mmCIF file of C-alpha atoms in Angstrom:
data_model
loop_
_atom_site.group_PDB
_atom_site.id
_atom_site.type_symbol
_atom_site.label_atom_id
_atom_site.label_comp_id
_atom_site.label_asym_id
_atom_site.label_seq_id
_atom_site.Cartn_x
_atom_site.Cartn_y
_atom_site.Cartn_z
ATOM 1 C CA ALA A 745 2.321 10.331 7.021
ATOM 2 C CA SER A 746 1.885 13.047 9.624
ATOM 3 C CA PRO A 747 4.027 16.084 8.760
ATOM 4 C CA SER A 748 3.070 18.021 11.901
ATOM 5 C CA GLU A 749 4.083 15.152 14.172
ATOM 6 C CA VAL A 750 7.292 14.576 12.238
ATOM 7 C CA LYS A 751 8.078 18.285 12.567
ATOM 8 C CA LEU A 752 8.083 17.993 16.367
ATOM 9 C CA ILE A 753 10.601 15.183 16.128
ATOM 10 C CA ALA A 754 12.721 16.937 13.500
ATOM 11 C CA GLU A 755 12.958 20.061 15.643
ATOM 12 C CA SER A 756 14.245 18.044 18.592
ATOM 13 C CA LEU A 757 16.985 16.231 16.658
ATOM 14 C CA ALA A 758 20.452 17.356 15.686
ATOM 15 C CA ILE A 759 20.696 14.748 12.925
ATOM 16 C CA PRO A 760 18.992 14.630 9.518
ATOM 17 C CA LEU A 761 15.491 13.184 9.455
ATOM 18 C CA ILE A 762 13.822 11.648 6.401
ATOM 19 C CA TYR A 763 10.086 12.096 5.966
ATOM 20 C CA ASN A 764 8.304 9.010 4.629
ATOM 21 C CA GLY A 765 4.663 8.435 3.847
ATOM 22 C CA ASP A 766 1.943 9.129 1.316
ATOM 23 C CA VAL A 767 3.861 11.081 -1.311
ATOM 24 C CA PHE A 768 2.033 10.787 -4.635
ATOM 25 C CA SER A 769 2.928 13.918 -6.623
ATOM 26 C CA PHE A 770 5.981 16.007 -7.463
ATOM 27 C CA GLY A 771 4.475 19.034 -5.724
ATOM 28 C CA GLN A 772 4.137 17.144 -2.463
ATOM 29 C CA ILE A 773 7.859 16.414 -2.241
ATOM 30 C CA GLU A 774 9.002 19.938 -1.352
ATOM 31 C CA GLN A 775 5.763 20.756 0.489
ATOM 32 C CA LEU A 776 6.104 17.756 2.824
ATOM 33 C CA ARG A 777 9.805 18.412 3.347
ATOM 34 C CA ARG A 778 8.981 21.964 4.454
ATOM 35 C CA ASP A 779 5.902 21.031 6.510
ATOM 36 C CA SER A 780 7.666 18.186 8.300
ATOM 37 C CA GLY A 781 10.973 19.960 8.894
ATOM 38 C CA ALA A 782 12.720 16.886 7.509
ATOM 39 C CA SER A 783 15.959 17.171 5.562
ATOM 40 C CA SER A 784 14.618 14.974 2.758
ATOM 41 C CA VAL A 785 11.627 12.940 1.612
ATOM 42 C CA MET A 786 11.494 9.221 0.876
ATOM 43 C CA ILE A 787 9.060 8.034 -1.760
ATOM 44 C CA ALA A 788 7.978 4.412 -2.087
ATOM 45 C CA ARG A 789 4.454 3.618 -3.292
ATOM 46 C CA GLY A 790 4.128 6.839 -5.284
ATOM 47 C CA ALA A 791 7.246 5.967 -7.285
ATOM 48 C CA MET A 792 6.333 2.301 -7.572
ATOM 49 C CA TRP A 793 2.916 3.175 -8.981
ATOM 50 C CA ASN A 794 4.188 5.850 -11.358
ATOM 51 C CA PRO A 795 7.884 6.765 -11.565
ATOM 52 C CA SER A 796 7.104 10.006 -13.398
ATOM 53 C CA ILE A 797 6.410 11.423 -9.919
ATOM 54 C CA PHE A 798 10.017 12.691 -10.000
ATOM 55 C CA ARG A 799 9.582 14.697 -13.204
ATOM 56 C CA ALA A 800 9.214 18.408 -12.548
ATOM 57 C CA PRO A 801 6.390 20.295 -14.290
ATOM 58 C CA GLU A 802 8.881 22.212 -16.430
ATOM 59 C CA HIS A 803 10.094 18.857 -17.800
ATOM 60 C CA GLY A 804 6.636 17.539 -18.637
ATOM 61 C CA GLY A 805 5.390 16.703 -15.159
ATOM 62 C CA PHE A 806 3.422 13.683 -14.119
ATOM 63 C CA ASP A 807 2.614 11.340 -16.989
ATOM 64 C CA SER A 808 -0.215 8.848 -17.479
ATOM 65 C CA LEU A 809 0.304 5.237 -16.488
ATOM 66 C CA LEU A 810 -0.127 4.150 -20.078
ATOM 67 C CA ASN A 811 2.606 6.502 -21.346
ATOM 68 C CA VAL A 812 4.948 5.499 -18.520
ATOM 69 C CA SER A 813 4.293 1.825 -19.314
ATOM 70 C CA GLN A 814 5.035 2.295 -23.012
ATOM 71 C CA LYS A 815 8.319 4.055 -22.240
ATOM 72 C CA TYR A 816 9.249 1.490 -19.608
ATOM 73 C CA LEU A 817 8.568 -1.458 -21.921
ATOM 74 C CA ALA A 818 10.587 0.124 -24.737
ATOM 75 C CA LEU A 819 13.587 0.410 -22.412
ATOM 76 C CA ALA A 820 13.077 -3.008 -20.845
ATOM 77 C CA GLU A 821 12.918 -4.675 -24.248
ATOM 78 C CA ARG A 822 15.895 -2.699 -25.569
ATOM 79 C CA PHE A 823 18.053 -3.899 -22.677
ATOM 80 C CA HIS A 824 16.797 -7.509 -22.867
ATOM 81 C CA HIS A 825 14.931 -7.444 -19.574
ATOM 82 C CA SER A 826 12.930 -10.620 -18.993
ATOM 83 C CA TRP A 827 9.208 -10.446 -19.714
ATOM 84 C CA ALA A 828 8.456 -11.899 -16.278
ATOM 85 C CA ASP A 829 10.236 -9.001 -14.563
ATOM 86 C CA ALA A 830 8.748 -6.388 -16.918
ATOM 87 C CA LYS A 831 5.300 -7.878 -16.358
ATOM 88 C CA PHE A 832 5.777 -7.690 -12.569
ATOM 89 C CA THR A 833 6.690 -4.006 -12.850
ATOM 90 C CA LEU A 834 3.578 -3.313 -14.916
ATOM 91 C CA GLN A 835 1.485 -5.129 -12.334
ATOM 92 C CA GLN A 836 2.855 -2.743 -9.695
ATOM 93 C CA PHE A 837 2.022 0.261 -11.887
ATOM 94 C CA PHE A 838 -1.588 -0.783 -12.448
ATOM 95 C CA LYS A 839 -2.762 -2.874 -9.519
ATOM 96 C CA GLU A 840 -3.985 0.069 -7.434
ATOM 97 C CA THR A 841 -6.099 1.568 -10.217
ATOM 98 C CA ILE A 842 -7.314 -1.064 -12.664
ATOM 99 C CA ALA A 843 -6.725 -4.483 -11.118
ATOM 100 C CA SER A 844 -10.263 -5.517 -12.047
ATOM 101 C CA SER A 845 -10.056 -4.443 -15.710
ATOM 102 C CA ASP A 846 -9.798 -6.534 -18.867
ATOM 103 C CA GLY A 847 -6.437 -4.892 -19.584
ATOM 104 C CA TYR A 848 -5.017 -6.040 -16.267
ATOM 105 C CA ALA A 849 -6.367 -9.548 -16.906
ATOM 106 C CA ALA A 850 -4.602 -9.532 -20.302
ATOM 107 C CA LEU A 851 -1.386 -8.500 -18.564
ATOM 108 C CA LEU A 852 -1.675 -11.331 -16.053
ATOM 109 C CA LYS A 853 -2.268 -13.895 -18.814
ATOM 110 C CA SER A 854 0.600 -12.658 -20.986
ATOM 111 C CA SER A 855 3.666 -14.857 -21.285
ATOM 112 C CA GLY A 856 6.161 -13.050 -23.496
ATOM 113 C CA TRP A 857 7.336 -9.988 -25.366
ATOM 114 C CA THR A 858 5.250 -10.928 -28.414
ATOM 115 C CA GLU A 859 2.152 -9.976 -26.402
ATOM 116 C CA ARG A 860 3.464 -6.540 -25.446
ATOM 117 C CA ASN A 861 1.395 -4.507 -27.902
ATOM 118 C CA ALA A 862 -1.806 -6.427 -27.167
ATOM 119 C CA VAL A 863 -1.315 -5.875 -23.436
ATOM 120 C CA LEU A 864 -0.729 -2.136 -23.903
ATOM 121 C CA GLU A 865 -3.765 -1.887 -26.148
ATOM 122 C CA ALA A 866 -5.920 -3.696 -23.588
ATOM 123 C CA LEU A 867 -4.599 -1.529 -20.748
ATOM 124 C CA GLY A 868 -5.234 1.591 -22.824
ATOM 125 C CA ARG A 869 -8.930 0.787 -23.203
ATOM 126 C CA ASP A 870 -9.504 1.582 -19.530
ATOM 127 C CA PRO A 871 -9.756 5.362 -19.033
ATOM 128 C CA ARG A 872 -8.256 5.005 -15.560
ATOM 129 C CA THR A 873 -4.852 4.302 -17.156
ATOM 130 C CA ARG A 874 -4.777 7.974 -18.081
ATOM 131 C CA LEU A 875 -5.471 9.187 -14.561
ATOM 132 C CA GLN A 876 -2.819 10.866 -12.515
ATOM 133 C CA TYR A 877 -2.546 10.355 -8.785
ATOM 134 C CA GLN A 878 -3.678 13.505 -7.028
#
């Protein structure tokens, strides 16, 4: 996560270089690509914690964790995704921000799709679920 150091490497190579590290907002993607001299940017944790990182501002921009979770669960349920896998994905969304909350505890205790709405309600009680990564 050092664009200036990566830039030195990128300038000395004749092959494409991918920048990777600490990308948590849509605006950072192009900025880090330019600052690092890399041909592209790889995003891991930022996308794992909130996949709306890829949505440009003109298309609604970064969304809250709670909204992303609601949309994700609607799709997961529609396509018969297992609750265990959906629950794991939600844990990844929330563990960096509200792992100590009652909502997260409700998520961990949940065992099936019938608890979906209760989990979302519990997660939504914590104001940090509305925060956006800066």
